[in-house]
Amino acid sequence: MEPPPVCSIDSLCANQISSLLSPPSSILLDEYYHTLLFSTHSTAINVQQDPNFGKGVYAAMAFKEGDLVLKDRIFVGVQHYHNKIDCFVCSFCFRFIGSIELQIGRRLYLQELNASENHGCNEMEIDSSDEEESTQQCGSGSSSKTKIPLPEGVVESLMNGQLILPYSKEFPLPSPVPCHGGCGEAYYCSASCAEADWESSHSLLCTGERSDPARREALLKFVKHANETNDIFLLAAKAISTTILRYRKLKANNFEEQVKCNKSCVSNNHDFSLLLEAWRPISMGYKRRWWDCVALPEDIDSSDEASFRMQIKELAFKSLQLLKTAIFDKECEPLFSLEIFGHIIGMFELNNLDLVVASPVEDYFLYIDDLTHPNKEEAEKITQPILDALGEDYSICCQGTAFFPLQSCMNHSCCPNAKAFKRDEDRDGQATIIALRSICKGEEITISYVDEDLSYDERQASLADYGFRCRCPKCIEEES
């Protein structure tokens, strides 16, 4: 076995790393969540610390079945790489953008482009026993089964707005706003989302032509590596970038305050306490090193576990080195240690939740299907060929991974009183929590981390990845 990867920053900044990874005091925790709840107008709940079970979310008022308990903003989130073929969404809030025509035309164009790039793969001689596996390896986006190509020029007309589909104006979408840095990758539903993303993380992660060439090249290598291995690295990069930018803002504000107060010794030097403050949102999450907490795949024998975890650590080390080359900041050096990087990824591994936003394309075709004669027949003369070209998976949700600061505080129960559920009006990436039954004021709000319909043994096995054994009423009853 090769020696483990060594990051020099781990030893150089050992004391600072230890401070960053120290659990926050109960006072800091209460202060942080009180401010967060106030800023998000989430007055119906509160976050409390239990000495035995850690953080939990509790009802500050009574809820009835079906009531909205919480809408939680994303701290950091990413759309899955291959899902970008199927869905054109805001890079900050993940709302669908453009138009129904653009959503459909862009998807068909990118799928065809992707199929052309994989043409050599599709032409390989394949045994019938390997056909399904080969299809999964060669393809991306939705399945090509039962698709009927559109006549030449139709896809282009959908994308450039020359072809307007019947009744599409019933489903208006925000016009795309390009990234300030001109990267051509990030688009937004509004100028406010573009500005918010730029200020929070994208200004460091933008690969636009306006970026420094060396930094841009390093970023492109980092993104390529993440897309090919695990997009959780992109979440970690956003978290580090957010912390760096928060630190710089705190430092600038602190300097201005010193000048205003006419202090005799005004200093703009590095202050570690400001980095601790910038790090605070991440410090609130439960963290274990990624290579220690990631679940062992079923096809890996327990005798090979040590080797598997070392490979995971090496993968994280390579990602970190690429990110460090791109955005390293000497004043925030501890953030680029392998220990910190591993704990950030581990926090996301244990606390990340699926990012899902329903597609308006599905709503559009359902609307056409519900039309009455003769409007339906007239509309389908145009829409049916497009539906045939899209195939069976004519509508795909925006899918990704995100970290939600309040939902991540919710504890598990196999008989939960709440669940994540998207209502018809929930059209962005925020987490939406709905009451499954009546919840009394002061009662803990719980969700299920696993499928509660699984057997007792299956649930316990799944929950082992989270590092605990469930002792909820349902498990206690089924255990005996």
mmCIF file of N, CA, C and O in Angstrom, residues 77-137:
data_model
loop_
_atom_site.group_PDB
_atom_site.id
_atom_site.type_symbol
_atom_site.label_atom_id
_atom_site.label_comp_id
_atom_site.label_asym_id
_atom_site.label_seq_id
_atom_site.Cartn_x
_atom_site.Cartn_y
_atom_site.Cartn_z
ATOM 1 N N GLY A 77 -25.106 24.634 -2.825
ATOM 2 C CA GLY A 77 -25.728 23.567 -3.595
ATOM 3 C C GLY A 77 -25.134 23.499 -4.986
ATOM 4 O O GLY A 77 -24.613 24.492 -5.503
ATOM 5 N N VAL A 78 -25.202 22.315 -5.602
ATOM 6 C CA VAL A 78 -24.735 22.135 -6.972
ATOM 7 C C VAL A 78 -25.723 21.264 -7.737
ATOM 8 O O VAL A 78 -26.287 20.322 -7.178
ATOM 9 N N GLN A 79 -25.918 21.595 -8.991
ATOM 10 C CA GLN A 79 -26.692 20.749 -9.892
ATOM 11 C C GLN A 79 -25.782 19.635 -10.394
ATOM 12 O O GLN A 79 -24.614 19.875 -10.715
ATOM 13 N N HIS A 80 -26.294 18.411 -10.447
ATOM 14 C CA HIS A 80 -25.479 17.309 -10.940
ATOM 15 C C HIS A 80 -25.036 17.593 -12.379
ATOM 16 O O HIS A 80 -25.801 18.126 -13.186
ATOM 17 N N TYR A 81 -23.803 17.188 -12.669
ATOM 18 C CA TYR A 81 -23.177 17.512 -13.959
ATOM 19 C C TYR A 81 -24.031 17.057 -15.141
ATOM 20 O O TYR A 81 -24.331 17.845 -16.046
ATOM 21 N N HIS A 82 -24.455 15.792 -15.159
ATOM 22 C CA HIS A 82 -25.205 15.283 -16.305
ATOM 23 C C HIS A 82 -26.630 15.849 -16.358
ATOM 24 O O HIS A 82 -27.240 15.884 -17.418
ATOM 25 N N ASN A 83 -27.149 16.304 -15.220
ATOM 26 C CA ASN A 83 -28.484 16.894 -15.205
ATOM 27 C C ASN A 83 -28.527 18.236 -15.921
ATOM 28 O O ASN A 83 -29.597 18.705 -16.325
ATOM 29 N N LYS A 84 -27.351 18.844 -16.111
ATOM 30 C CA LYS A 84 -27.300 20.137 -16.802
ATOM 31 C C LYS A 84 -27.694 20.010 -18.266
ATOM 32 O O LYS A 84 -28.055 21.005 -18.903
ATOM 33 N N ILE A 85 -27.615 18.798 -18.807
ATOM 34 C CA ILE A 85 -28.073 18.568 -20.183
ATOM 35 C C ILE A 85 -29.588 18.714 -20.254
ATOM 36 O O ILE A 85 -30.128 19.285 -21.200
ATOM 37 N N ASP A 86 -30.265 18.216 -19.232
ATOM 38 C CA ASP A 86 -31.725 18.146 -19.262
ATOM 39 C C ASP A 86 -32.419 19.383 -18.716
ATOM 40 O O ASP A 86 -33.582 19.639 -19.071
ATOM 41 N N CYS A 87 -31.762 20.129 -17.849
ATOM 42 C CA CYS A 87 -32.435 21.233 -17.158
ATOM 43 C C CYS A 87 -31.582 22.495 -17.170
ATOM 44 O O CYS A 87 -30.408 22.460 -16.778
ATOM 45 N N PHE A 88 -32.185 23.603 -17.561
ATOM 46 C CA PHE A 88 -31.527 24.905 -17.586
ATOM 47 C C PHE A 88 -32.096 25.707 -16.425
ATOM 48 O O PHE A 88 -33.252 26.146 -16.461
ATOM 49 N N VAL A 89 -31.291 25.854 -15.366
ATOM 50 C CA VAL A 89 -31.794 26.463 -14.136
ATOM 51 C C VAL A 89 -30.857 27.558 -13.633
ATOM 52 O O VAL A 89 -29.694 27.638 -14.027
ATOM 53 N N CYS A 90 -31.386 28.379 -12.734
ATOM 54 C CA CYS A 90 -30.599 29.417 -12.073
ATOM 55 C C CYS A 90 -29.507 28.758 -11.237
ATOM 56 O O CYS A 90 -29.771 27.836 -10.467
ATOM 57 N N SER A 91 -28.284 29.228 -11.378
ATOM 58 C CA SER A 91 -27.147 28.628 -10.674
ATOM 59 C C SER A 91 -27.110 28.970 -9.192
ATOM 60 O O SER A 91 -26.271 28.432 -8.457
ATOM 61 N N PHE A 92 -28.035 29.826 -8.745
ATOM 62 C CA PHE A 92 -28.071 30.189 -7.332
ATOM 63 C C PHE A 92 -29.282 29.602 -6.616
ATOM 64 O O PHE A 92 -29.146 28.949 -5.592
ATOM 65 N N CYS A 93 -30.482 29.804 -7.187
ATOM 66 C CA CYS A 93 -31.692 29.307 -6.510
ATOM 67 C C CYS A 93 -32.279 28.076 -7.184
ATOM 68 O O CYS A 93 -33.219 27.478 -6.671
ATOM 69 N N PHE A 94 -31.770 27.723 -8.376
ATOM 70 C CA PHE A 94 -32.146 26.510 -9.108
ATOM 71 C C PHE A 94 -33.576 26.548 -9.657
ATOM 72 O O PHE A 94 -34.160 25.505 -9.935
ATOM 73 N N ARG A 95 -34.090 27.740 -9.846
ATOM 74 C CA ARG A 95 -35.382 27.904 -10.524
ATOM 75 C C ARG A 95 -35.166 27.725 -12.030
ATOM 76 O O ARG A 95 -34.151 28.174 -12.579
ATOM 77 N N PHE A 96 -36.106 27.097 -12.729
ATOM 78 C CA PHE A 96 -35.996 26.945 -14.179
ATOM 79 C C PHE A 96 -36.074 28.317 -14.840
ATOM 80 O O PHE A 96 -36.835 29.187 -14.402
ATOM 81 N N ILE A 97 -35.282 28.512 -15.897
ATOM 82 C CA ILE A 97 -35.204 29.816 -16.558
ATOM 83 C C ILE A 97 -35.349 29.666 -18.062
ATOM 84 O O ILE A 97 -35.258 28.574 -18.614
ATOM 85 N N GLY A 98 -35.563 30.786 -18.725
ATOM 86 C CA GLY A 98 -35.658 30.808 -20.189
ATOM 87 C C GLY A 98 -37.094 30.780 -20.659
ATOM 88 O O GLY A 98 -37.824 31.750 -20.516
ATOM 89 N N SER A 99 -37.506 29.664 -21.222
ATOM 90 C CA SER A 99 -38.872 29.471 -21.719
ATOM 91 C C SER A 99 -39.080 27.970 -21.905
ATOM 92 O O SER A 99 -38.122 27.191 -21.894
ATOM 93 N N ILE A 100 -40.328 27.575 -22.069
ATOM 94 C CA ILE A 100 -40.610 26.158 -22.339
ATOM 95 C C ILE A 100 -39.884 25.731 -23.614
ATOM 96 O O ILE A 100 -39.281 24.656 -23.686
ATOM 97 N N GLU A 101 -39.908 26.607 -24.623
ATOM 98 C CA GLU A 101 -39.250 26.296 -25.895
ATOM 99 C C GLU A 101 -37.744 26.121 -25.717
ATOM 100 O O GLU A 101 -37.145 25.180 -26.259
ATOM 101 N N LEU A 102 -37.133 27.023 -24.949
ATOM 102 C CA LEU A 102 -35.685 26.937 -24.728
ATOM 103 C C LEU A 102 -35.331 25.687 -23.924
ATOM 104 O O LEU A 102 -34.335 25.018 -24.222
ATOM 105 N N GLN A 103 -36.126 25.362 -22.909
ATOM 106 C CA GLN A 103 -35.872 24.165 -22.116
ATOM 107 C C GLN A 103 -35.859 22.925 -23.008
ATOM 108 O O GLN A 103 -34.955 22.086 -22.921
ATOM 109 N N ILE A 104 -36.863 22.821 -23.891
ATOM 110 C CA ILE A 104 -36.973 21.647 -24.758
ATOM 111 C C ILE A 104 -35.890 21.646 -25.836
ATOM 112 O O ILE A 104 -35.201 20.649 -26.048
ATOM 113 N N GLY A 105 -35.728 22.781 -26.519
ATOM 114 C CA GLY A 105 -34.754 22.868 -27.608
ATOM 115 C C GLY A 105 -33.338 22.649 -27.140
ATOM 116 O O GLY A 105 -32.554 21.920 -27.768
ATOM 117 N N ARG A 106 -32.992 23.264 -26.026
ATOM 118 C CA ARG A 106 -31.638 23.122 -25.470
ATOM 119 C C ARG A 106 -31.368 21.671 -25.096
ATOM 120 O O ARG A 106 -30.283 21.142 -25.355
ATOM 121 N N ARG A 107 -32.349 21.035 -24.480
ATOM 122 C CA ARG A 107 -32.165 19.649 -24.069
ATOM 123 C C ARG A 107 -31.955 18.731 -25.276
ATOM 124 O O ARG A 107 -31.053 17.891 -25.281
ATOM 125 N N LEU A 108 -32.776 18.892 -26.301
ATOM 126 C CA LEU A 108 -32.640 18.057 -27.492
ATOM 127 C C LEU A 108 -31.308 18.307 -28.190
ATOM 128 O O LEU A 108 -30.651 17.373 -28.659
ATOM 129 N N TYR A 109 -30.893 19.575 -28.226
ATOM 130 C CA TYR A 109 -29.621 19.926 -28.867
ATOM 131 C C TYR A 109 -28.439 19.303 -28.115
ATOM 132 O O TYR A 109 -27.558 18.691 -28.721
ATOM 133 N N LEU A 110 -28.432 19.452 -26.783
ATOM 134 C CA LEU A 110 -27.312 18.939 -25.990
ATOM 135 C C LEU A 110 -27.279 17.417 -25.978
ATOM 136 O O LEU A 110 -26.203 16.809 -25.964
ATOM 137 N N GLN A 111 -28.449 16.791 -25.998
ATOM 138 C CA GLN A 111 -28.484 15.333 -26.056
ATOM 139 C C GLN A 111 -27.909 14.833 -27.386
ATOM 140 O O GLN A 111 -27.169 13.850 -27.428
ATOM 141 N N GLU A 112 -28.254 15.525 -28.462
ATOM 142 C CA GLU A 112 -27.732 15.138 -29.776
ATOM 143 C C GLU A 112 -26.227 15.371 -29.838
ATOM 144 O O GLU A 112 -25.472 14.550 -30.364
ATOM 145 N N LEU A 113 -25.789 16.490 -29.265
ATOM 146 C CA LEU A 113 -24.360 16.796 -29.233
ATOM 147 C C LEU A 113 -23.612 15.748 -28.422
ATOM 148 O O LEU A 113 -22.545 15.266 -28.824
ATOM 149 N N ASN A 114 -24.170 15.372 -27.284
ATOM 150 C CA ASN A 114 -23.548 14.356 -26.431
ATOM 151 C C ASN A 114 -23.512 12.999 -27.129
ATOM 152 O O ASN A 114 -22.533 12.257 -27.040
ATOM 153 N N ALA A 115 -24.601 12.679 -27.865
ATOM 154 C CA ALA A 115 -24.646 11.413 -28.599
ATOM 155 C C ALA A 115 -23.582 11.377 -29.693
ATOM 156 O O ALA A 115 -22.947 10.350 -29.940
ATOM 157 N N SER A 116 -23.363 12.523 -30.344
ATOM 158 C CA SER A 116 -22.345 12.595 -31.395
ATOM 159 C C SER A 116 -20.953 12.388 -30.827
ATOM 160 O O SER A 116 -20.108 11.713 -31.419
ATOM 161 N N GLU A 117 -20.706 12.979 -29.637
ATOM 162 C CA GLU A 117 -19.397 12.831 -29.007
ATOM 163 C C GLU A 117 -19.137 11.385 -28.598
ATOM 164 O O GLU A 117 -18.003 10.925 -28.570
ATOM 165 N N ASN A 118 -20.215 10.665 -28.289
ATOM 166 C CA ASN A 118 -20.090 9.271 -27.865
ATOM 167 C C ASN A 118 -20.306 8.300 -29.018
ATOM 168 O O ASN A 118 -20.509 7.108 -28.800
ATOM 169 N N HIS A 119 -20.270 8.817 -30.244
ATOM 170 C CA HIS A 119 -20.579 7.987 -31.419
ATOM 171 C C HIS A 119 -19.640 6.794 -31.508
ATOM 172 O O HIS A 119 -20.051 5.666 -31.794
ATOM 173 N N GLY A 120 -18.355 7.034 -31.217
ATOM 174 C CA GLY A 120 -17.395 5.938 -31.282
ATOM 175 C C GLY A 120 -17.714 4.859 -30.266
ATOM 176 O O GLY A 120 -17.567 3.664 -30.534
ATOM 177 N N CYS A 121 -18.184 5.297 -29.081
ATOM 178 C CA CYS A 121 -18.546 4.336 -28.043
ATOM 179 C C CYS A 121 -19.729 3.496 -28.492
ATOM 180 O O CYS A 121 -19.773 2.294 -28.278
ATOM 181 N N ASN A 122 -20.691 4.146 -29.164
ATOM 182 C CA ASN A 122 -21.890 3.432 -29.594
ATOM 183 C C ASN A 122 -21.602 2.435 -30.714
ATOM 184 O O ASN A 122 -22.373 1.514 -30.946
ATOM 185 N N GLU A 123 -20.490 2.652 -31.457
ATOM 186 C CA GLU A 123 -20.195 1.785 -32.574
ATOM 187 C C GLU A 123 -19.379 0.559 -32.180
ATOM 188 O O GLU A 123 -19.131 -0.316 -32.996
ATOM 189 N N MET A 124 -18.953 0.486 -30.931
ATOM 190 C CA MET A 124 -18.169 -0.663 -30.492
ATOM 191 C C MET A 124 -19.006 -1.936 -30.571
ATOM 192 O O MET A 124 -20.221 -1.905 -30.381
ATOM 193 N N GLU A 125 -18.327 -3.040 -30.842
ATOM 194 C CA GLU A 125 -19.024 -4.322 -30.845
ATOM 195 C C GLU A 125 -19.342 -4.692 -29.408
ATOM 196 O O GLU A 125 -18.479 -4.710 -28.544
ATOM 197 N N ILE A 126 -20.624 -4.965 -29.168
ATOM 198 C CA ILE A 126 -21.082 -5.206 -27.807
ATOM 199 C C ILE A 126 -21.795 -6.547 -27.742
ATOM 200 O O ILE A 126 -22.675 -6.836 -28.552
ATOM 201 N N ASP A 127 -21.407 -7.380 -26.793
ATOM 202 C CA ASP A 127 -22.136 -8.619 -26.565
ATOM 203 C C ASP A 127 -23.491 -8.272 -25.973
ATOM 204 O O ASP A 127 -23.625 -7.294 -25.239
ATOM 205 N N SER A 128 -24.497 -9.096 -26.271
ATOM 206 C CA SER A 128 -25.839 -8.816 -25.766
ATOM 207 C C SER A 128 -25.862 -8.772 -24.248
ATOM 208 O O SER A 128 -26.627 -8.024 -23.648
ATOM 209 N N SER A 129 -25.009 -9.565 -23.595
ATOM 210 C CA SER A 129 -24.981 -9.588 -22.128
ATOM 211 C C SER A 129 -24.436 -8.287 -21.553
ATOM 212 O O SER A 129 -24.694 -7.943 -20.410
ATOM 213 N N ASP A 130 -23.643 -7.540 -22.362
ATOM 214 C CA ASP A 130 -23.033 -6.297 -21.888
ATOM 215 C C ASP A 130 -23.759 -5.065 -22.380
ATOM 216 O O ASP A 130 -23.351 -3.939 -22.127
ATOM 217 N N GLU A 131 -24.859 -5.264 -23.108
ATOM 218 C CA GLU A 131 -25.496 -4.134 -23.781
ATOM 219 C C GLU A 131 -26.008 -3.092 -22.793
ATOM 220 O O GLU A 131 -25.793 -1.885 -22.962
ATOM 221 N N GLU A 132 -26.650 -3.554 -21.723
ATOM 222 C CA GLU A 132 -27.218 -2.605 -20.769
ATOM 223 C C GLU A 132 -26.135 -1.799 -20.080
ATOM 224 O O GLU A 132 -26.219 -0.586 -19.950
ATOM 225 N N GLU A 133 -25.051 -2.485 -19.664
ATOM 226 C CA GLU A 133 -23.942 -1.792 -18.995
ATOM 227 C C GLU A 133 -23.298 -0.788 -19.912
ATOM 228 O O GLU A 133 -22.969 0.331 -19.528
ATOM 229 N N SER A 134 -23.117 -1.162 -21.206
ATOM 230 C CA SER A 134 -22.475 -0.263 -22.163
ATOM 231 C C SER A 134 -23.320 0.977 -22.388
ATOM 232 O O SER A 134 -22.816 2.089 -22.481
ATOM 233 N N THR A 135 -24.638 0.794 -22.434
ATOM 234 C CA THR A 135 -25.534 1.939 -22.634
ATOM 235 C C THR A 135 -25.389 2.932 -21.489
ATOM 236 O O THR A 135 -25.354 4.144 -21.690
ATOM 237 N N GLN A 136 -25.272 2.412 -20.258
ATOM 238 C CA GLN A 136 -25.135 3.296 -19.112
ATOM 239 C C GLN A 136 -23.811 4.048 -19.167
ATOM 240 O O GLN A 136 -23.729 5.209 -18.788
ATOM 241 N N GLN A 137 -22.763 3.379 -19.669
ATOM 242 C CA GLN A 137 -21.456 4.026 -19.704
ATOM 243 C C GLN A 137 -21.373 5.073 -20.806
ATOM 244 O O GLN A 137 -20.765 6.118 -20.637
#
